[in-house]
PDB file of C-alpha atoms in Angstrom:
ATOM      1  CA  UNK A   1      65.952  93.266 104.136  1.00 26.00           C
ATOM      2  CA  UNK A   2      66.878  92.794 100.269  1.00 28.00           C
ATOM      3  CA  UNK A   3      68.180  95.435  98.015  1.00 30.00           C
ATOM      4  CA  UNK A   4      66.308  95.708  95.184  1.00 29.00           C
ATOM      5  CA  UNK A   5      66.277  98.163  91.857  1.00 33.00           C
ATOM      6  CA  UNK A   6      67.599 100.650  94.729  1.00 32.00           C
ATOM      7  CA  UNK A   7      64.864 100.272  97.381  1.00 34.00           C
ATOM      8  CA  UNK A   8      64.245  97.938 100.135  1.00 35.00           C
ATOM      9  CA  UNK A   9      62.262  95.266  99.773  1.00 35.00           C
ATOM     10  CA  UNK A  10      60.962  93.042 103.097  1.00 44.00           C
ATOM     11  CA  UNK A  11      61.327  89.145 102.496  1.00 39.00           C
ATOM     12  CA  UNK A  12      59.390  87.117 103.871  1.00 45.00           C
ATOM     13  CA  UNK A  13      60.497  83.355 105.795  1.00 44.00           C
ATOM     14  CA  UNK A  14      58.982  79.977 105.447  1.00 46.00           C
ATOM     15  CA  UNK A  15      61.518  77.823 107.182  1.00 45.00           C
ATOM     16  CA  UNK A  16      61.211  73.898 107.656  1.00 46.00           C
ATOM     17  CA  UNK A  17      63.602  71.954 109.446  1.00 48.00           C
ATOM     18  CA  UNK A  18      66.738  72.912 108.263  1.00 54.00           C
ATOM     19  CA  UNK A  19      65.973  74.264 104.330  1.00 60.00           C
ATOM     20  CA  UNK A  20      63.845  77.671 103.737  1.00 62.00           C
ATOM     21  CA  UNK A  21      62.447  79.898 101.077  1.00 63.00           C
ATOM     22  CA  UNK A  22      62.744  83.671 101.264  1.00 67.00           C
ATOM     23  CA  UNK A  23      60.634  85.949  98.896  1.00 65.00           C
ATOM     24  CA  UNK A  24      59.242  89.342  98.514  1.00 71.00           C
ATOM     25  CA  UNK A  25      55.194  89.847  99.805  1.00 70.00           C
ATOM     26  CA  UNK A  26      55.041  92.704  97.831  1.00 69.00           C
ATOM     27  CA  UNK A  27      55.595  90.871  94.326  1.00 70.00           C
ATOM     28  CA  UNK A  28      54.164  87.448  95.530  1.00 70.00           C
ATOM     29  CA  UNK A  29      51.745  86.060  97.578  1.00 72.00           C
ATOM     30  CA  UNK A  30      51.930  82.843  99.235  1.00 71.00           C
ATOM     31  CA  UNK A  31      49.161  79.914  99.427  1.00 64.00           C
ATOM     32  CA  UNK A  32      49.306  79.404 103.249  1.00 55.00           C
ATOM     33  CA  UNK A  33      47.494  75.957 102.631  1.00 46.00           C
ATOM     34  CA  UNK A  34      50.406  75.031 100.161  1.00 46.00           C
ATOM     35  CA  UNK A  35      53.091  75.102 102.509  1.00 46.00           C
ATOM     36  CA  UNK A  36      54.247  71.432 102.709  1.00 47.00           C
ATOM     37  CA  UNK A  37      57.217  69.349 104.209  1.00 42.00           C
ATOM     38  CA  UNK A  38      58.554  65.919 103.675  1.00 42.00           C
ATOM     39  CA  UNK A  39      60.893  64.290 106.148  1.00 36.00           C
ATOM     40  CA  UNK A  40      62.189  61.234 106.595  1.00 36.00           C
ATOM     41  CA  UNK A  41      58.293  60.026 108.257  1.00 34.00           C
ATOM     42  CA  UNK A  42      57.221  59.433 104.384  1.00 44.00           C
ATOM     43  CA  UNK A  43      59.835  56.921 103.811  1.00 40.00           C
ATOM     44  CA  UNK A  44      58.955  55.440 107.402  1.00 37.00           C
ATOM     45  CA  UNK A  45      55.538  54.313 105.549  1.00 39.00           C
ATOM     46  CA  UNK A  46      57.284  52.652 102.326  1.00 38.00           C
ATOM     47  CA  UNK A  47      57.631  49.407 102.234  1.00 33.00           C
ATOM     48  CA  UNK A  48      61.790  48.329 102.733  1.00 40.00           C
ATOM     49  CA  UNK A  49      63.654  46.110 105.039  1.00 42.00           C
ATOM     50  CA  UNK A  50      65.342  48.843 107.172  1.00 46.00           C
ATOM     51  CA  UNK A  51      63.666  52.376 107.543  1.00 49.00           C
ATOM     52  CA  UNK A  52      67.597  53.906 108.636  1.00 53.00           C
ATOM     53  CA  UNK A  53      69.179  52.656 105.775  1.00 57.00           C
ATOM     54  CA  UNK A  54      66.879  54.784 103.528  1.00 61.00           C
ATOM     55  CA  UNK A  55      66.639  57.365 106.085  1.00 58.00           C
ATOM     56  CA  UNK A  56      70.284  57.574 106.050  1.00 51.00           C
ATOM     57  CA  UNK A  57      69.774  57.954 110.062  1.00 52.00           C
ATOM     58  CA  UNK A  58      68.533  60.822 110.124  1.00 54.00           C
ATOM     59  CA  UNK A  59      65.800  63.377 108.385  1.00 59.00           C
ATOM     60  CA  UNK A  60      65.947  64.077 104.615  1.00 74.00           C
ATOM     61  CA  UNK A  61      63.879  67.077 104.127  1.00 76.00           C
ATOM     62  CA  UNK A  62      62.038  68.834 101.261  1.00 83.00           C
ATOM     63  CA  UNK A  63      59.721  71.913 101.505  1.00 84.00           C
ATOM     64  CA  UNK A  64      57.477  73.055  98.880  1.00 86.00           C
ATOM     65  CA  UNK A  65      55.470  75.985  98.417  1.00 85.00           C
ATOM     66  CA  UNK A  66      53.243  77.764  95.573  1.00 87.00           C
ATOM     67  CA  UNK A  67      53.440  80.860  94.973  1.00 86.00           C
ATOM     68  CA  UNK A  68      51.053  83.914  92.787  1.00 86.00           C
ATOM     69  CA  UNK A  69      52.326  87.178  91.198  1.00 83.00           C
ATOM     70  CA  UNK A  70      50.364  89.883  92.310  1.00 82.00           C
ATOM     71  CA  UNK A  71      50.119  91.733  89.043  1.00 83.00           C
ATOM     72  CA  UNK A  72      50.003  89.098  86.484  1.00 83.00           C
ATOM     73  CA  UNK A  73      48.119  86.303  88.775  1.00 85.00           C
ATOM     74  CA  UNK A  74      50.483  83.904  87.491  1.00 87.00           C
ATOM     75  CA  UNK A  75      51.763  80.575  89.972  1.00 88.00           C
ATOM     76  CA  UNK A  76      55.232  79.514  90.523  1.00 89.00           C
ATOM     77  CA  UNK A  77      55.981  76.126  92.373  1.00 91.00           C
ATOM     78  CA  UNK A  78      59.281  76.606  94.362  1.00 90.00           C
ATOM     79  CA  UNK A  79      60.335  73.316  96.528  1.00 90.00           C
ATOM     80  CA  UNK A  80      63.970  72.620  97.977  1.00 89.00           C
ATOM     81  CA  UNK A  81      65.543  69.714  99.359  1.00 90.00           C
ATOM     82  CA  UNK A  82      68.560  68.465 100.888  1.00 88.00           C
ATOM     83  CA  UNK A  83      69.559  64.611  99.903  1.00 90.00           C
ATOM     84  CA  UNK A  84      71.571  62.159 101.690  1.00 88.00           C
ATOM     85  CA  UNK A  85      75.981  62.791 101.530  1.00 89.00           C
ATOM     86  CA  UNK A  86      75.929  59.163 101.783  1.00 85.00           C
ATOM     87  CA  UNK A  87      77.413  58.542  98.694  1.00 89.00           C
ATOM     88  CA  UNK A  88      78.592  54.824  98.924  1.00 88.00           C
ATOM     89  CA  UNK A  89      74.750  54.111  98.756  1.00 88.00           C
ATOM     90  CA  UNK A  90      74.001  55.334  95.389  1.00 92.00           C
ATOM     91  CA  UNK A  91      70.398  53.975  95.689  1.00 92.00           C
ATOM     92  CA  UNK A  92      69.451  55.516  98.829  1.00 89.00           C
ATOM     93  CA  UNK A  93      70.192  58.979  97.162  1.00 92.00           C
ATOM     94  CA  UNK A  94      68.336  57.676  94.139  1.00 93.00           C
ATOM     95  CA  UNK A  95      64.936  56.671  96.461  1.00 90.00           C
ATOM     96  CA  UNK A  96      64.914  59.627  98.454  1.00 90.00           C
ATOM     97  CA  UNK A  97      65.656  62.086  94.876  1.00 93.00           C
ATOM     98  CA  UNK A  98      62.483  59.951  93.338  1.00 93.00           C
ATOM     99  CA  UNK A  99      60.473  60.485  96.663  1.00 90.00           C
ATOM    100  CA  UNK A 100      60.738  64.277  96.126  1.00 90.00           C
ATOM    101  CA  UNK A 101      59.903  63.970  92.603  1.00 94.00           C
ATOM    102  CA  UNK A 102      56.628  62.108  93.253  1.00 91.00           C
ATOM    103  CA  UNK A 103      55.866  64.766  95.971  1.00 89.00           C
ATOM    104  CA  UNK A 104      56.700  67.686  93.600  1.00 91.00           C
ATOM    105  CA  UNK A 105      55.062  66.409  90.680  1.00 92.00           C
ATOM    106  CA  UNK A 106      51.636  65.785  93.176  1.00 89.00           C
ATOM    107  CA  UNK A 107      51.876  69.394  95.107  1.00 87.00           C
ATOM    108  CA  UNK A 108      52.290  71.145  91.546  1.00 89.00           C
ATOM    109  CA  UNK A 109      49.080  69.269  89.900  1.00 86.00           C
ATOM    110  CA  UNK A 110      47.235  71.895  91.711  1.00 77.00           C
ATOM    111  CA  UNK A 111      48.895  74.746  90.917  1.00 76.00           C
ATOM    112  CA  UNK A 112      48.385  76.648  87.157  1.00 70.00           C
ATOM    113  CA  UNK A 113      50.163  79.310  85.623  1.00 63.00           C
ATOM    114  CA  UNK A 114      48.748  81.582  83.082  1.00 54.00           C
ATOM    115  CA  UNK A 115      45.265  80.825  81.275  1.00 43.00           C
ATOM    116  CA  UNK A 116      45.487  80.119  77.466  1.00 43.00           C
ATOM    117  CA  UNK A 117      42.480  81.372  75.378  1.00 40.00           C
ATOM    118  CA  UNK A 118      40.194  78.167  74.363  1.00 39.00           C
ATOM    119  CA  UNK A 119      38.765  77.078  71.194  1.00 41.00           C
ATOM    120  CA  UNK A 120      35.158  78.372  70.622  1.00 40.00           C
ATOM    121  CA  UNK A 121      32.302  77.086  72.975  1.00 42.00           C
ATOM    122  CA  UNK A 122      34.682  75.704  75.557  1.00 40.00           C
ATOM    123  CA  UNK A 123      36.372  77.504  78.276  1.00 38.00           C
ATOM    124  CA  UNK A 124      40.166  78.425  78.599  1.00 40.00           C
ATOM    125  CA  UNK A 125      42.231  75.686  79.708  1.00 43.00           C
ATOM    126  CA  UNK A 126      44.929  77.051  82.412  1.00 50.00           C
ATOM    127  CA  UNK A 127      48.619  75.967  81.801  1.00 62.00           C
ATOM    128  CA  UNK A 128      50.732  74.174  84.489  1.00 85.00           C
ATOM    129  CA  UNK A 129      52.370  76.370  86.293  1.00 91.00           C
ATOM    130  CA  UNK A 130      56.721  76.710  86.671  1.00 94.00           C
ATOM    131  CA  UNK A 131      58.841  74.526  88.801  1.00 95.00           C
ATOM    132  CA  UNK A 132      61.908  75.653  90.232  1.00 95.00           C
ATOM    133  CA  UNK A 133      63.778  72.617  92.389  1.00 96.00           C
ATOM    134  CA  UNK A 134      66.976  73.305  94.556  1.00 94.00           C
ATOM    135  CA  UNK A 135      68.588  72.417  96.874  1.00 93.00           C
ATOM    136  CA  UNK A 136      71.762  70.455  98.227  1.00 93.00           C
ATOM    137  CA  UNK A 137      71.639  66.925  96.430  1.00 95.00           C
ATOM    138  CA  UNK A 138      75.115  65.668  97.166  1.00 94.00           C
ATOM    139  CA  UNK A 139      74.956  64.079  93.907  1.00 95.00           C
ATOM    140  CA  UNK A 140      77.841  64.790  91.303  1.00 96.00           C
ATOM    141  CA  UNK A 141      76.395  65.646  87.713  1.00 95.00           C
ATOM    142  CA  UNK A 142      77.236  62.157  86.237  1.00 95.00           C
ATOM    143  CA  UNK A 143      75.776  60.119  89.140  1.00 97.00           C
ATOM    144  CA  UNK A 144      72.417  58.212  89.212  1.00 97.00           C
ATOM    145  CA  UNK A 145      70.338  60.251  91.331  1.00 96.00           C
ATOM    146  CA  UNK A 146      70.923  63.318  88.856  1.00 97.00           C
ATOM    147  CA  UNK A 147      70.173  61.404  85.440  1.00 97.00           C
ATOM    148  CA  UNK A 148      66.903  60.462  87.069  1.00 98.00           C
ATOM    149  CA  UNK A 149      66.070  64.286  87.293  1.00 98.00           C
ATOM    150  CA  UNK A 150      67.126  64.797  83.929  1.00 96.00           C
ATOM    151  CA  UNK A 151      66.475  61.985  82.010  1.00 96.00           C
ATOM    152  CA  UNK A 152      62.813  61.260  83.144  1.00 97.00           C
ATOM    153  CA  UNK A 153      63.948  57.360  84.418  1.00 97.00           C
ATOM    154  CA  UNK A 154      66.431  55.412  85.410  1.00 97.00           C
ATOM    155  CA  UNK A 155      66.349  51.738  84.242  1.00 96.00           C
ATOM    156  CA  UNK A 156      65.850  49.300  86.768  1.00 93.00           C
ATOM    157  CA  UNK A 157      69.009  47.660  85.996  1.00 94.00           C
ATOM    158  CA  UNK A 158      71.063  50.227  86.460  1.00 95.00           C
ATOM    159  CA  UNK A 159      73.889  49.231  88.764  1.00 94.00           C
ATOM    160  CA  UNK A 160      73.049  51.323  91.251  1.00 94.00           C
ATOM    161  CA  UNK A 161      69.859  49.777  91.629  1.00 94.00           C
ATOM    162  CA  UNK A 162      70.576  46.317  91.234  1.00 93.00           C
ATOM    163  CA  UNK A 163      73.724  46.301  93.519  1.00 88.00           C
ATOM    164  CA  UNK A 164      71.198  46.758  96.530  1.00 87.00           C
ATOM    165  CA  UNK A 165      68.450  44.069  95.037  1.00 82.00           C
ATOM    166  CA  UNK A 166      71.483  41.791  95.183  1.00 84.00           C
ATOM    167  CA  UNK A 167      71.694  43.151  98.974  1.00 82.00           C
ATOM    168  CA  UNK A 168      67.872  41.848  99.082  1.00 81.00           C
ATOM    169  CA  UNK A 169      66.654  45.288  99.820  1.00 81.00           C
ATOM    170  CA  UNK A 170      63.137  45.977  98.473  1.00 81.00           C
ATOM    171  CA  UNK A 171      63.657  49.404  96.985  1.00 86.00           C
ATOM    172  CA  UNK A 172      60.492  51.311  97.645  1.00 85.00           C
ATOM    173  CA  UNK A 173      60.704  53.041  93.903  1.00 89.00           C
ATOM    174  CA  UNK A 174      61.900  49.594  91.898  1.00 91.00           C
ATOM    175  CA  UNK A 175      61.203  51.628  88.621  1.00 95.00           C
ATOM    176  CA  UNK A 176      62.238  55.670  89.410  1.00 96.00           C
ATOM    177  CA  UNK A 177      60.338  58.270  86.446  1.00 97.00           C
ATOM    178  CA  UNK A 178      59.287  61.454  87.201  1.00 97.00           C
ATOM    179  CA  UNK A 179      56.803  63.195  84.314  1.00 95.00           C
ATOM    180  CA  UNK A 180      58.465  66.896  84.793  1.00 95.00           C
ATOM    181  CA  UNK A 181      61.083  68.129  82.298  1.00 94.00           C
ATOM    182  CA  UNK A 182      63.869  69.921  84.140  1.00 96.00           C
ATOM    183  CA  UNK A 183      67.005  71.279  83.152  1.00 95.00           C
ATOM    184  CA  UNK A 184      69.565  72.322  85.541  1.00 96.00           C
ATOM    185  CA  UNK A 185      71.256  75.840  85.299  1.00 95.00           C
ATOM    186  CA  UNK A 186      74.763  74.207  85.128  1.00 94.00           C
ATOM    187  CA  UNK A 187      73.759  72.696  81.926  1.00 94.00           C
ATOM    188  CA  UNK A 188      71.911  76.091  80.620  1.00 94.00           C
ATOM    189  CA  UNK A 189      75.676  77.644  81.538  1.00 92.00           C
ATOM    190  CA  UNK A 190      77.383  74.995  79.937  1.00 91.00           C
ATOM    191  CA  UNK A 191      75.377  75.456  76.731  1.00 91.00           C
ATOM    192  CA  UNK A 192      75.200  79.331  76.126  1.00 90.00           C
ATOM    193  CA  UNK A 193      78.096  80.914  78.755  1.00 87.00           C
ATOM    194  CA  UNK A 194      80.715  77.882  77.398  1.00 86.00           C
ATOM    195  CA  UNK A 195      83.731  80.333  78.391  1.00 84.00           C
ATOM    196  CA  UNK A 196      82.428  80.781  81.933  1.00 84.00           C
ATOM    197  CA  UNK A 197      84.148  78.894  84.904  1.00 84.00           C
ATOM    198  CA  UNK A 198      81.746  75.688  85.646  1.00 82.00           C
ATOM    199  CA  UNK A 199      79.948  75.972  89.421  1.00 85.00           C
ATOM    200  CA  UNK A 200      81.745  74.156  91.946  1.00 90.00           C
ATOM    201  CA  UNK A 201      79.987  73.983  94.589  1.00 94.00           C
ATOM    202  CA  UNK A 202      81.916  72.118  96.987  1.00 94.00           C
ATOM    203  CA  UNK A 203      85.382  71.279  97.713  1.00 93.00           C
ATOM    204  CA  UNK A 204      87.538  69.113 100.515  1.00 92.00           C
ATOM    205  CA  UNK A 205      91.291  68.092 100.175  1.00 89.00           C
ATOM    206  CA  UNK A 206      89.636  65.438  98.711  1.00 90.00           C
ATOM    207  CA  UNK A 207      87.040  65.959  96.758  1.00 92.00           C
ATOM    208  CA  UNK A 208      86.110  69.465  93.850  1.00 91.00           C
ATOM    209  CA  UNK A 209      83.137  69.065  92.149  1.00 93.00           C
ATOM    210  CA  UNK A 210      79.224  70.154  92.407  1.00 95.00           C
ATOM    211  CA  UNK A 211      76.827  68.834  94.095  1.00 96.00           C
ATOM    212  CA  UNK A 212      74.135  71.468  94.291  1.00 96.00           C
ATOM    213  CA  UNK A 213      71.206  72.543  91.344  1.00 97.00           C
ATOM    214  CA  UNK A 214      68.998  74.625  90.498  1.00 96.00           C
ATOM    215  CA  UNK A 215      66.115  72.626  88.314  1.00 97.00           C
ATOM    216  CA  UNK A 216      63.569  74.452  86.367  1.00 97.00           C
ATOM    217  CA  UNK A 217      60.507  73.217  83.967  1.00 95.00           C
ATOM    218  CA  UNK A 218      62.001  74.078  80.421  1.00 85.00           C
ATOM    219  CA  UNK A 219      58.375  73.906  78.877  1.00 90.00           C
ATOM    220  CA  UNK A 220      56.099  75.858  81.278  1.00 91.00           C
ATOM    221  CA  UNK A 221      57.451  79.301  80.745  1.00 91.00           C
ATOM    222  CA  UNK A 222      60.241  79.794  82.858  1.00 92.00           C
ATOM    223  CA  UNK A 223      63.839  80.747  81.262  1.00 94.00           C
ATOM    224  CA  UNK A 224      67.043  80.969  82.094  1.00 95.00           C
ATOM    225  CA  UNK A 225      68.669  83.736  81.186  1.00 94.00           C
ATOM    226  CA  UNK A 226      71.807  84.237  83.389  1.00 93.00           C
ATOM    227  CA  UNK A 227      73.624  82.227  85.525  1.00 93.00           C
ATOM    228  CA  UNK A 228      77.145  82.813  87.936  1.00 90.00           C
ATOM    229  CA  UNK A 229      79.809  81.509  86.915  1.00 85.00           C
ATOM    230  CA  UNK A 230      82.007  79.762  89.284  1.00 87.00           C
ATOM    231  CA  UNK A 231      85.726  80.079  91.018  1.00 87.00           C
ATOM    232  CA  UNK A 232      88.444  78.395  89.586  1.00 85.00           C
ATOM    233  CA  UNK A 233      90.240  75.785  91.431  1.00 80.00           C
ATOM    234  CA  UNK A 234      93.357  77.744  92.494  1.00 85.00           C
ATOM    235  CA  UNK A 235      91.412  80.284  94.790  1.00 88.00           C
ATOM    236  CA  UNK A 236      89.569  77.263  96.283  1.00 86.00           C
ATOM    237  CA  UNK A 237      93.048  75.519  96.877  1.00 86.00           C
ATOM    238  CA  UNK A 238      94.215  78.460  98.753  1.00 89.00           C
ATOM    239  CA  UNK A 239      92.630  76.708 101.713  1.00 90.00           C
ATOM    240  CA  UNK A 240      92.319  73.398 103.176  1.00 90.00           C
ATOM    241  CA  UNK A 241      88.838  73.439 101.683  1.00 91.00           C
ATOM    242  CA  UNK A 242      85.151  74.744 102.779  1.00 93.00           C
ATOM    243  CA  UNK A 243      84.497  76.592 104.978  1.00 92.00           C
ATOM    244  CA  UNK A 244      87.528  78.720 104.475  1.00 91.00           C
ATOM    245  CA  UNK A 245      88.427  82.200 106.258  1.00 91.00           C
ATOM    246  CA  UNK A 246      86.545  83.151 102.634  1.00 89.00           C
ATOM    247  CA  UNK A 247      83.807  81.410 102.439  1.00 91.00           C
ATOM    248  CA  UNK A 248      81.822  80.332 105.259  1.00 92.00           C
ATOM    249  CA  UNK A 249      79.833  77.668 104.549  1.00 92.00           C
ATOM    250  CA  UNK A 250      80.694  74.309 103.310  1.00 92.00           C
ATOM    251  CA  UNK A 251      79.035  74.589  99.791  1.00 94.00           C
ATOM    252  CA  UNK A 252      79.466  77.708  97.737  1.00 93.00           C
ATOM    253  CA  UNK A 253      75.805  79.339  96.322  1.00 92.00           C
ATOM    254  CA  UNK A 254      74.478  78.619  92.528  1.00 93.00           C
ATOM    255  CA  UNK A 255      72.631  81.376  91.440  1.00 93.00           C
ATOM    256  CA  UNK A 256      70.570  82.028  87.874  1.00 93.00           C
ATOM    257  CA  UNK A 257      68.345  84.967  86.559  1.00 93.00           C
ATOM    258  CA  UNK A 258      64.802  84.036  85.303  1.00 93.00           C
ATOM    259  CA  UNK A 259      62.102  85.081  83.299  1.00 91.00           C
ATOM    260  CA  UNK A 260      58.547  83.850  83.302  1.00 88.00           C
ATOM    261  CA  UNK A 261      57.195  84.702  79.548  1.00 87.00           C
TER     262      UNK A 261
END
């Protein structure tokens, strides 16, 4: 059960190997046909020397699901996804970031959000509907994986890429791009709550830093209009690191407000 606006609302499950969505049946109603998963068995069919080393040795998973407002009719694309922690291969993080961006940006083709009034004599033309993309990328802010997702690209001589070229691995995605325009709500915080504490998401006795997101589609009618702000170092340092007798899990939660308009 939630707590909502002082009354209980049910929320309802969709859970795929290890990452989930929870959401209210009474505001929203689910496509049953929509609900999707992507494992590591997609990147078992692309074309590379060694399926592990992409597949990091185990599953990479993203679930994706579409979503309508009861009252307004509106649709709402929500997918998740939880990317390699092997950090020392950059690229692998990259491939498996860009496979769940060529996913998303098929699964959401068929989704629309509201209809916009067309020009005489031809019918309305419905809008694309909102993308919100989370999840656990284990991907710092200024890493490659990450200026994929918010550049659009990343040049096929980037470093990252080429170091594993020079390896002779044939990268399944030699040229990552994505066409959806996503901001992250760490940005949105940076930009108009500049005095809040940045979201650190994660922290070891060696490592403080973030390495979980929350993307939404700047241009499809979805704002941001709050976000939480984060704890400051010194409580985290209380502790070894995560999990802590505080906080039981081994990343800490980003949340944001939005507002479809």
């Amino acid at each position: 059960m939630f707590l909502c606006r002082g009354r209980s609302v049910k929320l309802h499950s969709l859970y795929f190997s290890s990452v989930s969505f929870l959401f209210s049946r009474q505001i929203a109603k689910c496509f049953p046909e929509s609900e999707s998963g992507m494992k590591s068995s997609q990147m078992d069919k692309l074309c590379c020397r060694s399926v592990d080393h992409f597949c990091a040795g185990y599953g990479q998973v993203a679930c994706m699901v579409r979503l309508r407002h009861r009252k307004t009719g509106r649709e709402l694309v929500l997918a998740t996804v939880h990317i390699t922690a092997n950090y020392q291969s950059p690229h692998v993080q990259v491939m498996q970031t860009q496979a769940c961006l060529k996913a998303l940006e098929t699964f959401s083709s068929a989704a629309s959000g509201s209809h916009s009034p067309g020009r005489i004599g031809r019918p309305s033309q419905p809008s694309k509907a909102p993308i919100i993309l989370c999840g656990d990328f284990n991907c710092t802010p200024d890493s490659s994986a990450i200026q994929l997702i918010k550049q659009g690209s990343l040049s096929n001589t980037h470093s990252d890429l080429t170091t594993a070229t020079e390896a002779r691995l044939l990268l399944p995605y030699p040229n990552p791009k994505h066409s959806l325009n996503l901001q992250s709500s760490h940005d949105w915080q940076a930009l108009k709550q500049p005095d809040s504490i940045p979201s650190l998401t994660n922290y070891t006795h060696n490592f403080c830093g973030t390495l979980d997101y929350i993307w939404t589609t700047s241009d499809r009618g979805l704002d941001i209009t709050a976000t939480l702000g984060g704890l400051p170092p010194e409580v985290l340092s209380k502790e070894t690191g995560l999990p802590s007798s505080r906080f039981p899990s081994d990343h800490l939660p980003v949340l944001c407000q939005l507002k479809l308009v």
